[in-house]
Structures are given as structure tokens and as C-alpha cells.
Tab-separated table of C-alpha atoms and ligand atoms in Angstrom:
chain	number	residue	atom	x	y	z
A	1	UNK	CA	0.000	0.000	0.000
A	2	UNK	CA	1.331	3.461	-0.841
A	3	UNK	CA	1.954	6.121	1.712
A	4	UNK	CA	-1.507	6.835	3.040
A	5	UNK	CA	-3.163	8.927	5.682
A	6	UNK	CA	-3.122	5.988	8.044
A	7	UNK	CA	0.605	5.652	7.849
A	8	UNK	CA	1.034	9.357	8.472
A	9	UNK	CA	-1.474	9.286	11.294
A	10	UNK	CA	-1.841	5.819	12.769
A	11	UNK	CA	-4.792	4.682	14.862
A	12	UNK	CA	-7.069	7.302	13.418
A	13	UNK	CA	-10.061	5.010	13.773
A	14	UNK	CA	-9.502	4.551	17.522
A	15	UNK	CA	-9.059	8.287	17.938
A	16	UNK	CA	-12.224	8.998	15.991
A	17	UNK	CA	-14.127	6.568	18.211
A	18	UNK	CA	-12.738	8.303	21.301
A	19	UNK	CA	-13.905	11.649	19.901
A	20	UNK	CA	-17.325	10.124	19.127
A	21	UNK	CA	-17.541	8.926	22.701
A	22	UNK	CA	-16.607	12.328	24.065
A	23	UNK	CA	-19.060	14.181	21.842
A	24	UNK	CA	-21.900	11.846	22.832
A	25	UNK	CA	-20.923	12.154	26.492
A	26	UNK	CA	-20.430	8.407	26.330
A	27	UNK	CA	-17.470	8.024	28.594
A	28	UNK	CA	-17.315	4.231	28.511
A	29	UNK	CA	-17.079	4.284	24.723
A	30	UNK	CA	-14.216	6.785	24.902
A	31	UNK	CA	-12.512	4.751	27.621
A	32	UNK	CA	-12.923	1.443	25.778
A	33	UNK	CA	-11.312	2.780	22.646
A	34	UNK	CA	-8.574	4.509	24.611
A	35	UNK	CA	-7.854	1.080	26.135
A	36	UNK	CA	-7.639	-0.416	22.655
A	37	UNK	CA	-5.358	2.396	21.532
A	38	UNK	CA	-3.038	1.705	24.477
A	39	UNK	CA	-2.993	-2.028	23.620
A	40	UNK	CA	-2.113	-1.324	20.005
A	41	UNK	CA	0.628	1.132	20.916
A	42	UNK	CA	2.094	-1.382	23.291
A	43	UNK	CA	2.000	-4.194	20.711
A	44	UNK	CA	3.914	-1.944	18.343
A	45	UNK	CA	6.585	-1.353	20.939
A	46	UNK	CA	5.509	2.177	21.881
A	47	UNK	CA	5.406	1.391	25.583
A	48	UNK	CA	5.951	4.980	26.618
A	49	UNK	CA	2.946	6.226	24.656
A	50	UNK	CA	0.794	3.305	25.801
A	51	UNK	CA	1.655	4.179	29.374
A	52	UNK	CA	0.605	7.780	28.875
A	53	UNK	CA	-2.792	6.689	27.548
A	54	UNK	CA	-3.246	4.233	30.431
A	55	UNK	CA	-2.262	6.902	32.914
A	56	UNK	CA	-5.023	9.117	31.565
A	57	UNK	CA	-7.464	6.253	31.868
A	58	UNK	CA	-6.462	5.612	35.437
A	59	UNK	CA	-7.507	9.158	36.285
A	60	UNK	CA	-11.055	8.505	35.055
A	61	UNK	CA	-13.840	7.909	37.583
A	62	UNK	CA	-13.618	4.312	38.839
A	63	UNK	CA	-16.662	2.994	36.980
A	64	UNK	CA	-15.164	4.027	33.686
A	65	UNK	CA	-11.683	2.882	34.545
A	66	UNK	CA	-13.056	-0.581	35.171
A	67	UNK	CA	-14.936	-0.618	31.914
A	68	UNK	CA	-11.922	0.448	29.885
A	69	UNK	CA	-10.737	-2.902	28.742
A	70	UNK	CA	-13.332	-4.411	26.454
A	71	UNK	CA	-11.146	-7.466	26.110
A	72	UNK	CA	-11.774	-8.507	29.652
A	73	UNK	CA	-15.141	-7.209	30.735
A	74	UNK	CA	-18.349	-9.143	30.726
A	75	UNK	CA	-20.362	-7.001	33.091
A	76	UNK	CA	-22.983	-4.556	31.977
A	77	UNK	CA	-24.189	-6.839	29.197
A	78	UNK	CA	-27.621	-6.002	27.825
A	79	UNK	CA	-30.309	-7.990	29.597
A	80	UNK	CA	-33.805	-8.950	28.519
A	81	UNK	CA	-35.988	-7.216	31.085
A	82	UNK	CA	-38.608	-9.977	31.122
A	83	UNK	CA	-36.433	-13.074	31.263
A	84	UNK	CA	-33.414	-11.357	32.885
A	85	UNK	CA	-31.282	-13.279	30.427
A	86	UNK	CA	-28.316	-11.840	28.613
A	87	UNK	CA	-29.188	-11.128	25.025
A	88	UNK	CA	-25.551	-11.269	23.987
A	89	UNK	CA	-22.795	-13.656	24.822
A	90	UNK	CA	-19.204	-12.449	25.024
A	91	UNK	CA	-16.286	-14.707	24.186
A	92	UNK	CA	-12.616	-14.135	23.517
A	93	UNK	CA	-11.561	-16.596	20.820
A	94	UNK	CA	-7.819	-17.182	20.604
A	95	UNK	CA	-6.663	-17.536	17.044
A	96	UNK	CA	-4.535	-20.625	17.675
A	97	UNK	CA	-7.357	-22.378	19.489
A	98	UNK	CA	-9.833	-22.013	16.611
A	99	UNK	CA	-9.048	-24.464	13.840
A	100	UNK	CA	-10.656	-23.557	10.562
A	101	UNK	CA	-10.352	-25.274	7.183
A	102	UNK	CA	-11.941	-23.531	4.241
A	103	UNK	CA	-11.984	-23.994	0.470
A	104	UNK	CA	-9.345	-21.658	-0.987
A	105	UNK	CA	-11.910	-19.402	-2.664
A	106	UNK	CA	-13.798	-18.876	0.575
A	107	UNK	CA	-10.576	-18.390	2.495
A	108	UNK	CA	-9.426	-15.601	0.216
A	109	UNK	CA	-12.762	-13.793	0.490
A	110	UNK	CA	-12.644	-13.951	4.275
A	111	UNK	CA	-9.082	-12.589	4.174
A	112	UNK	CA	-10.237	-9.792	1.909
A	113	UNK	CA	-12.759	-8.886	4.582
A	114	UNK	CA	-10.055	-8.994	7.277
A	115	UNK	CA	-7.820	-6.741	5.209
A	116	UNK	CA	-10.650	-4.274	4.730
A	117	UNK	CA	-11.023	-4.196	8.521
A	118	UNK	CA	-7.293	-3.751	9.076
A	119	UNK	CA	-6.769	-1.055	6.463
A	120	UNK	CA	-10.137	0.572	6.896
A	121	UNK	CA	-8.791	4.076	7.507
A	122	UNK	CA	-6.445	3.971	4.542
A	123	UNK	CA	-9.184	2.577	2.301
A	124	UNK	CA	-11.598	5.210	3.464
A	125	UNK	CA	-9.086	7.947	2.704
A	126	UNK	CA	-9.041	6.624	-0.867
A	127	UNK	CA	-12.833	6.251	-0.885
A	128	UNK	CA	-12.442	2.510	-1.320
A	129	UNK	CA	-13.890	1.292	1.973
A	130	UNK	CA	-17.138	-0.646	2.337
A	131	UNK	CA	-19.136	-0.984	5.542
A	132	UNK	CA	-17.596	-3.822	7.544
A	133	UNK	CA	-20.518	-6.220	7.186
A	134	UNK	CA	-19.961	-9.858	6.342
A	135	UNK	CA	-22.728	-12.359	5.692
A	136	UNK	CA	-21.784	-16.039	5.755
A	137	UNK	CA	-24.371	-18.499	4.512
A	138	UNK	CA	-24.449	-22.242	4.006
A	139	UNK	CA	-25.793	-25.558	5.252
A	140	UNK	CA	-25.709	-26.338	8.998
A	141	UNK	CA	-22.349	-27.597	10.228
A	142	UNK	CA	-20.235	-26.072	7.456
A	143	UNK	CA	-18.302	-23.879	9.898
A	144	UNK	CA	-20.111	-20.542	9.942
A	145	UNK	CA	-19.949	-20.041	13.687
A	146	UNK	CA	-16.398	-21.321	13.663
A	147	UNK	CA	-15.501	-18.754	10.979
A	148	UNK	CA	-16.903	-15.917	13.093
A	149	UNK	CA	-14.806	-17.084	16.042
A	150	UNK	CA	-11.739	-17.322	13.853
A	151	UNK	CA	-12.273	-13.774	12.531
A	152	UNK	CA	-12.546	-12.375	16.064
A	153	UNK	CA	-9.403	-14.286	17.005
A	154	UNK	CA	-7.497	-12.957	14.014
A	155	UNK	CA	-8.543	-9.410	14.842
A	156	UNK	CA	-7.839	-9.957	18.560
A	157	UNK	CA	-11.283	-8.626	19.394
A	158	UNK	CA	-13.991	-10.008	21.657
A	159	UNK	CA	-16.863	-11.731	19.884
A	160	UNK	CA	-20.320	-10.550	20.888
A	161	UNK	CA	-22.778	-13.185	19.780
A	162	UNK	CA	-26.470	-12.525	19.434
A	163	UNK	CA	-28.456	-15.675	18.693
A	164	UNK	CA	-31.239	-14.301	16.568
A	165	UNK	CA	-33.459	-17.346	17.045
A	166	UNK	CA	-33.383	-16.914	20.811
A	167	UNK	CA	-33.820	-13.197	20.439
A	168	UNK	CA	-36.999	-13.733	18.435
A	169	UNK	CA	-38.397	-16.439	20.632
A	170	UNK	CA	-37.978	-14.308	23.710
A	171	UNK	CA	-40.999	-12.071	24.044
A	172	UNK	CA	-41.657	-10.417	20.741
A	173	UNK	CA	-42.708	-7.127	22.264
A	174	UNK	CA	-39.302	-6.951	23.898
A	175	UNK	CA	-37.238	-7.839	20.874
A	176	UNK	CA	-36.959	-4.380	19.367
A	177	UNK	CA	-35.906	-2.972	22.702
A	178	UNK	CA	-33.409	-5.808	23.183
A	179	UNK	CA	-31.952	-5.158	19.771
A	180	UNK	CA	-31.457	-1.494	20.485
A	181	UNK	CA	-29.670	-2.318	23.741
A	182	UNK	CA	-27.374	-4.748	21.956
A	183	UNK	CA	-26.435	-2.302	19.231
A	184	UNK	CA	-25.827	0.471	21.749
A	185	UNK	CA	-23.597	-1.858	23.707
A	186	UNK	CA	-21.675	-2.873	20.597
A	187	UNK	CA	-21.106	0.684	19.460
A	188	UNK	CA	-19.363	1.419	22.734
A	189	UNK	CA	-16.493	-1.031	22.480
A	190	UNK	CA	-14.116	-2.556	19.987
A	191	UNK	CA	-15.560	-5.944	19.135
A	192	UNK	CA	-17.021	-8.133	16.440
A	193	UNK	CA	-20.826	-8.246	16.551
A	194	UNK	CA	-21.933	-11.696	15.470
A	195	UNK	CA	-25.555	-12.209	14.479
A	196	UNK	CA	-25.855	-15.995	14.513
A	197	UNK	CA	-28.829	-17.930	13.101
A	198	UNK	CA	-29.597	-14.743	11.239
A	199	UNK	CA	-32.258	-16.410	9.091
A	200	UNK	CA	-34.519	-16.440	12.156
A	201	UNK	CA	-35.010	-12.721	11.515
A	202	UNK	CA	-35.199	-12.991	7.764
A	203	UNK	CA	-37.816	-15.712	7.962
A	204	UNK	CA	-40.059	-13.455	9.986
A	205	UNK	CA	-42.430	-12.898	7.103
A	206	UNK	CA	-43.305	-16.490	6.464
A	207	UNK	CA	-44.068	-17.168	10.081
A	208	UNK	CA	-47.587	-17.812	11.249
A	209	UNK	CA	-47.160	-15.918	14.456
A	210	UNK	CA	-47.896	-12.246	14.758
A	211	UNK	CA	-46.552	-11.192	11.384
A	212	UNK	CA	-46.928	-7.486	12.024
A	213	UNK	CA	-44.896	-7.746	15.190
A	214	UNK	CA	-42.171	-9.767	13.484
A	215	UNK	CA	-41.958	-7.310	10.648
A	216	UNK	CA	-41.385	-4.576	13.160
A	217	UNK	CA	-38.474	-6.622	14.490
A	218	UNK	CA	-36.917	-6.883	11.042
A	219	UNK	CA	-37.388	-3.180	10.429
A	220	UNK	CA	-35.890	-2.430	13.800
A	221	UNK	CA	-32.906	-4.637	12.984
A	222	UNK	CA	-32.343	-2.819	9.711
A	223	UNK	CA	-32.601	0.559	11.410
A	224	UNK	CA	-30.111	-0.510	14.030
A	225	UNK	CA	-27.698	-1.799	11.396
A	226	UNK	CA	-27.972	1.457	9.486
A	227	UNK	CA	-27.340	3.500	12.612
A	228	UNK	CA	-24.080	1.698	13.387
A	229	UNK	CA	-20.958	3.415	12.181
A	230	UNK	CA	-19.688	1.752	9.034
A	231	UNK	CA	-16.462	0.634	10.661
A	232	UNK	CA	-18.233	-1.368	13.358
A	233	UNK	CA	-17.597	-4.979	12.436
A	234	UNK	CA	-20.711	-7.073	11.926
A	235	UNK	CA	-20.682	-10.721	10.919
A	236	UNK	CA	-23.963	-12.539	10.301
A	237	UNK	CA	-24.455	-16.262	9.691
A	238	UNK	CA	-27.434	-17.858	8.026
A	239	UNK	CA	-28.401	-21.421	7.155
A	240	UNK	CA	-30.857	-20.349	4.493
A	241	UNK	CA	-29.868	-17.678	2.032
A	242	UNK	CA	-33.268	-17.827	0.364
A	243	UNK	CA	-34.994	-16.758	3.549
A	244	UNK	CA	-33.158	-13.468	3.777
A	245	UNK	CA	-34.935	-10.706	1.971
A	246	UNK	CA	-33.192	-8.260	-0.322
A	247	UNK	CA	-33.368	-5.438	2.218
A	248	UNK	CA	-31.141	-7.427	4.552
A	249	UNK	CA	-28.971	-8.784	1.750
A	250	UNK	CA	-28.136	-5.290	0.472
A	251	UNK	CA	-26.701	-4.225	3.784
A	252	UNK	CA	-23.898	-6.759	3.633
A	253	UNK	CA	-21.261	-5.800	1.065
A	254	UNK	CA	-19.252	-8.925	1.896
A	255	UNK	CA	-21.156	-12.151	1.220
A	256	UNK	CA	-19.517	-15.514	1.464
A	257	UNK	CA	-21.255	-18.805	0.715
A	258	UNK	CA	-19.859	-21.686	2.734
A	259	UNK	CA	-20.332	-24.884	0.736
A	260	UNK	CA	-20.213	-28.446	2.000
A	261	UNK	CA	-16.558	-29.549	1.892
A	262	UNK	CA	-15.293	-30.865	-1.463
A	263	UNK	CA	-13.013	-33.901	-1.884
A	264	UNK	CA	-9.753	-32.091	-1.045
A	265	UNK	CA	-11.207	-30.301	1.939
A	266	UNK	CA	-12.818	-33.469	3.290
A	267	UNK	CA	-9.463	-35.173	3.062
A	268	UNK	CA	-7.846	-32.313	4.954
A	269	UNK	CA	-10.611	-32.259	7.579
A	270	UNK	CA	-10.242	-36.006	8.228
A	271	UNK	CA	-6.460	-35.715	8.473
A	272	UNK	CA	-6.405	-32.657	10.700
A	273	UNK	CA	-9.198	-33.777	12.982
A	274	UNK	CA	-7.801	-37.286	13.461
A	275	UNK	CA	-4.371	-35.837	14.164
A	276	UNK	CA	-2.164	-38.281	16.025
A	277	UNK	CA	-5.010	-40.785	16.222
A	278	UNK	CA	-4.652	-41.334	12.503
A	279	UNK	CA	-3.685	-44.830	11.368
A	280	UNK	CA	-1.188	-45.743	8.658
A	281	UNK	CA	-3.721	-48.304	7.426
A	282	UNK	CA	-6.261	-45.580	6.748
A	283	UNK	CA	-6.964	-44.785	3.080
A	284	UNK	CA	-7.676	-41.040	3.162
A	285	UNK	CA	-8.607	-40.895	-0.519
A	286	UNK	CA	-11.270	-43.521	-0.023
A	287	UNK	CA	-12.415	-41.782	3.145
A	288	UNK	CA	-12.747	-38.444	1.327
A	289	UNK	CA	-14.499	-40.114	-1.601
A	290	UNK	CA	-16.978	-41.992	0.558
A	291	UNK	CA	-17.831	-38.983	2.733
A	292	UNK	CA	-19.226	-36.869	-0.073
A	293	UNK	CA	-22.156	-34.728	1.000
A	294	UNK	CA	-21.398	-34.525	4.709
A	295	UNK	CA	-20.498	-31.408	6.681
A	296	UNK	CA	-17.346	-30.592	8.634
A	297	UNK	CA	-19.401	-30.829	11.819
A	298	UNK	CA	-20.375	-34.430	11.031
A	299	UNK	CA	-16.773	-35.346	10.208
A	300	UNK	CA	-15.747	-33.890	13.555
A	301	UNK	CA	-18.418	-35.880	15.361
A	302	UNK	CA	-17.410	-39.166	13.705
A	303	UNK	CA	-13.762	-38.491	14.539
A	304	UNK	CA	-14.556	-37.749	18.172
A	305	UNK	CA	-16.650	-40.915	18.510
A	306	UNK	CA	-13.901	-43.018	16.937
A	307	UNK	CA	-11.210	-41.475	19.129
A	308	UNK	CA	-13.247	-42.319	22.210
A	309	UNK	CA	-13.633	-45.911	21.055
A	310	UNK	CA	-9.849	-46.086	20.566
A	311	UNK	CA	-9.147	-44.599	23.977
A	312	UNK	CA	-11.527	-47.004	25.737
A	313	UNK	CA	-9.840	-49.886	23.890
A	314	UNK	CA	-6.450	-48.656	25.056
A	315	UNK	CA	-5.330	-48.025	21.468
A	316	UNK	CA	-3.241	-45.080	20.270
A	317	UNK	CA	-4.810	-44.944	16.816
A	318	UNK	CA	-8.337	-45.324	15.529
A	319	UNK	CA	-9.433	-48.576	13.894
A	320	UNK	CA	-9.996	-47.724	10.169
A	321	UNK	CA	-12.906	-50.159	9.776
A	322	UNK	CA	-14.524	-48.755	12.896
A	323	UNK	CA	-14.211	-45.236	11.454
A	324	UNK	CA	-15.727	-46.317	8.128
A	325	UNK	CA	-18.499	-48.068	10.021
A	326	UNK	CA	-19.404	-44.843	11.817
A	327	UNK	CA	-19.212	-42.946	8.541
A	328	UNK	CA	-21.457	-45.445	6.776
A	329	UNK	CA	-24.035	-45.368	9.551
A	330	UNK	CA	-23.952	-41.540	9.624
A	331	UNK	CA	-24.552	-41.468	5.883
A	332	UNK	CA	-27.577	-43.700	6.354
A	333	UNK	CA	-28.889	-41.145	8.843
A	334	UNK	CA	-28.211	-38.253	6.442
A	335	UNK	CA	-30.008	-40.165	3.663
A	336	UNK	CA	-32.823	-40.997	6.088
A	337	UNK	CA	-32.335	-44.730	5.689
A	338	UNK	CA	-33.620	-46.408	8.832
A	339	UNK	CA	-31.432	-49.236	10.143
A	340	UNK	CA	-33.376	-50.517	13.141
A	341	UNK	CA	-31.451	-53.767	13.681
A	342	UNK	CA	-27.818	-54.858	13.653
A	343	UNK	CA	-28.681	-57.086	10.700
A	344	UNK	CA	-29.837	-54.006	8.782
A	345	UNK	CA	-26.585	-52.233	9.659
A	346	UNK	CA	-24.469	-55.130	8.435
A	347	UNK	CA	-26.310	-55.363	5.122
A	348	UNK	CA	-26.155	-51.611	4.617
A	349	UNK	CA	-22.396	-51.452	5.250
A	350	UNK	CA	-21.711	-54.442	3.015
A	351	UNK	CA	-23.672	-52.883	0.190
A	352	UNK	CA	-22.105	-49.464	0.757
A	353	UNK	CA	-18.427	-50.406	0.622
A	354	UNK	CA	-17.458	-54.013	-0.110
A	355	UNK	CA	-13.749	-53.250	-0.127
A	356	UNK	CA	-13.697	-52.301	3.531
A	357	UNK	CA	-16.518	-54.464	4.791
A	358	UNK	CA	-15.482	-57.959	3.881
A	359	UNK	CA	-17.432	-60.727	5.593
A	360	UNK	CA	-14.418	-61.236	7.844
A	361	UNK	CA	-14.239	-57.559	8.822
A	362	UNK	CA	-17.968	-57.434	9.530
A	363	UNK	CA	-17.654	-60.519	11.659
A	364	UNK	CA	-14.893	-58.837	13.656
A	365	UNK	CA	-16.692	-55.494	13.984
A	366	UNK	CA	-19.958	-57.027	15.154
A	367	UNK	CA	-18.394	-59.920	17.098
A	368	UNK	CA	-20.405	-62.565	15.260
A	369	UNK	CA	-19.240	-65.548	13.255
A	370	UNK	CA	-18.391	-65.216	9.568
A	371	UNK	CA	-21.038	-67.844	8.900
A	372	UNK	CA	-23.664	-65.628	10.535
A	373	UNK	CA	-22.531	-62.632	8.481
A	374	UNK	CA	-22.738	-64.591	5.266
A	375	UNK	CA	-26.225	-65.742	6.226
A	376	UNK	CA	-27.306	-62.163	6.866
A	377	UNK	CA	-25.831	-60.789	3.682
A	378	UNK	CA	-26.972	-63.883	1.780
A	379	UNK	CA	-23.428	-64.380	0.518
A	380	UNK	CA	-21.219	-67.401	0.828
A	381	UNK	CA	-18.127	-67.202	2.980
A	382	UNK	CA	-15.118	-66.213	0.889
A	383	UNK	CA	-17.203	-65.513	-2.169
A	384	UNK	CA	-16.538	-61.800	-2.314
A	385	UNK	CA	-16.633	-61.475	-6.093
A	386	UNK	CA	-20.298	-62.224	-6.493
A	387	UNK	CA	-22.401	-59.151	-7.178
A	388	UNK	CA	-24.631	-58.046	-4.317
A	389	UNK	CA	-27.876	-56.269	-5.075
B	401	ADP	N1	-14.638	-25.799	7.801
B	401	ADP	C1	-14.464	-26.183	9.062
B	401	ADP	N2	-13.258	-26.045	9.662
B	401	ADP	C2	-13.091	-26.420	10.930
B	401	ADP	N3	-14.029	-26.948	11.709
B	401	ADP	C3	-15.243	-27.128	11.179
B	401	ADP	C4	-15.525	-26.742	9.836
B	401	ADP	N4	-16.814	-27.027	9.582
B	401	ADP	C5	-17.314	-27.539	10.712
B	401	ADP	N5	-16.378	-27.612	11.677
B	401	ADP	C6	-16.552	-28.149	13.033
B	401	ADP	O1	-17.911	-28.445	13.208
B	401	ADP	C7	-18.467	-27.808	14.342
B	401	ADP	C8	-19.728	-27.077	13.957
B	401	ADP	O2	-19.418	-26.023	13.078
B	401	ADP	P1	-20.176	-24.638	13.139
B	401	ADP	O3	-19.227	-23.549	12.827
B	401	ADP	O4	-20.930	-24.500	14.413
B	401	ADP	O5	-21.198	-24.829	11.934
B	401	ADP	P2	-22.378	-23.871	11.482
B	401	ADP	O6	-22.323	-22.636	12.307
B	401	ADP	O7	-22.121	-23.612	10.033
B	401	ADP	O8	-23.632	-24.663	11.682
B	401	ADP	C9	-17.421	-26.863	14.875
B	401	ADP	O9	-17.220	-27.144	16.225
B	401	ADP	C10	-16.175	-27.146	14.078
B	401	ADP	O10	-15.223	-27.714	14.919
B	402	MG	MG1	-23.679	-21.988	13.705
């Protein structure tokens, strides 16, 4: 990037937020951003300057001084007045603790968003900034929530999660008020606002319940989004893109579809998630091929189940056939094939992947004799070549 305003005058966005706070007589907003400014100065090695900012903060009235560090506070969260429940949840994802595997196209679009956040001031000076609003959409379990956590971790900012489905299901009359509280809270501190299960709001129109009331909620959400300063970071996640109406869609300049993992990504997910529990006998290509159509979340679940089985058996690696068995049975669930009995399971697995599930392997996995397996699958022992229909 060429020599820009930001390089001449670093941390302009923090300073502008501090000025905003002062002008609105919103001392906690000013203090929160001053705290962030001090952190950034310190990270860059300007300890002296950081100290001067912190010294100023220490002189503030105690209430404000305590609120200064958004990274560590969780008090004063907006509360639903009826249920007394917090409407937002604060977490502090650490970038190394959040493992995320994305298709390269998706990864580069997320990084583009991160770069827009990081160079916002410079981009704005060149009139090339967009409001920092990212919408992630895709099937359940593809890693949308995980992506939001990863983004917050990368930016070293707290993640403020609003579960829109819970927000809606809490008393409708309260929702608009709750939303306003949340947005006011967010505007006061450096953070990533995460609107999870966002389709719950978008689907408002098709709902049988009080449609008028729900529409007011959507309108209120849009108004709140519009009132936020453009450099407040908002990430929204939705399972159903078709349920979001164009009014909502328009407000998110960054839109990233998260597809189900493709062959390469499935292979990577299996490898990474199995980690040291991986077995040299495991055919990852076959695993990736046979797991087409399943989400990262399901892969994770199968891996966890198989690891537990290994640990209980005192083994240091998973049993490949056991892993394929869990995968096969999960696929039956995904395809809504009911397998009520063990006999049904055995026949399903045999039909699904003959290479792995030889009669011998099935006999071992289910602790029954080979003769019994061949009876169940209506195949003769050792006669693996015969076609099975
Ligand atoms: N692409 C991915 N990379 C890493 N982990 C993933 C991925 N997709 C799913 N997971 C795992 O599956 C679980 C559920 O993912 P989540 O982000 O909650 O899905 P979504 O929000 O899209 O329904 C997470 O705990 C995560 O560990
Ligand atoms: Mg989610």
C-alpha cells in the first residue's frame, strides 16, 4: 500500500471513536477505545505512549476505569428485562485455538474482509472502503460459527454473539428494545458483533405468528444496522440464504457462501481432525471419496466418537474399519435410511463399501461368526466377487 493517511497518522479510527464517545458524552465508549489504543501502541513497541494513555485512563472515575478494557469485561451486558437473560454472549476466541479449514476461494474472500477491517482508515481515505458487514451463509455444520470465532481471534477482538433465534423467541414485544440495547452496547467497544442464526429474523415474514410484530423486528434490525458506524464490524451467519430478503442482503457488502466440503477439503478435515489418532492403514482418498455430501461438523463428530472408542480400547490410533463403520451409519442417517437392527446395519455397510466391509471384517466389527454374516448378507463365505444387489 502506498503512503496513506493511516501511515502518516496511525490509529485514526480509535481516535475517531474516542472523539465520538466524548461528543456523545459516552465516557465508557471513549474509555474502551482509549484502552484499545493503548494495547495497540504497546503491541507496536511504543510502551511509553501506551503508558501515557493508560495513565489518563487511570484518572477517570472508577466505573469508567473498570470498563476500559473491552477485552476482559463481561459485566454490563444487555439484559432482557422480562427473562433477565443476557441477550448477547461475550467470548474471547484465541486464534490458535480455533481451527478452521476452508476452500481456498472462501478463504481468500474472508481474508479480503479482514484486510478491509485492518486497512479501513487507509481505504476510506481513498474512498475505497465498504461498511464492515460480512454475511456467511451455508448448510448447517459447514463452519459458519467457527468462521466468526476465527475472525474475532485474528482481529484480537472479543466476539459478541447474538443468537437471533433466541432473540426472536424471547418475548416479541421486547425484541426491538433488546436489539437497540445490543447495538448500543456494541457501538461502545471494539468488538465483532456476530448475528448468529440470522435467518430467524429474515424468515419473519413467512411465520404464522404475529406477522406485524415480526416485521417490526426486522425493520428495527435494519434501522439498528444502518445507525451503526460503518467501521463497526458485523458478521452474520445464516443457514438459508433464500430466507433473507433483499433489504437485509443489500446491507452486507461482503457475502460468502460456505459450501459443503469438497473432496480435497474433506481429506484435509479427516487428516487434521484425526491428528495423532490417525492410522497408517487408513486410506484417506477412499475416506474423502466416501464422505461426499457430509459437513465438517459431522466429520468432527465421527472423529470424536472413533477417538473415544480407541481410547476405551487402550489403542493409540483409531481402527480404520470402525471409522468407516461410523461414517457409513452416519450417511444412512443423512439419507434418512432407517437401520433398526444390527442385521440391517451389516447389510447396509456391506452394500455401501465391499472393499472395507469384507465378511471377515464385519464378523470382527460385530463380534459374530463369519457364517452368521454370510447368512445375513446372503453371501457365501469367501465368495466376495459375487455381485450383491
Ligand atoms: N470448515 C471447518 N473447519 C473447521 N471446523 C469445522 C468446519 N466445519 C465444521 N467444523 C466443526 O464443526 C463444528 C460445527 O461447526 P459450526 O461452525 O458451528 O457450523 P455452522 O455454524 O455452520 O452450523 C465446529 O465445532 C467445528 O469444529
Ligand atoms: Mg452456527
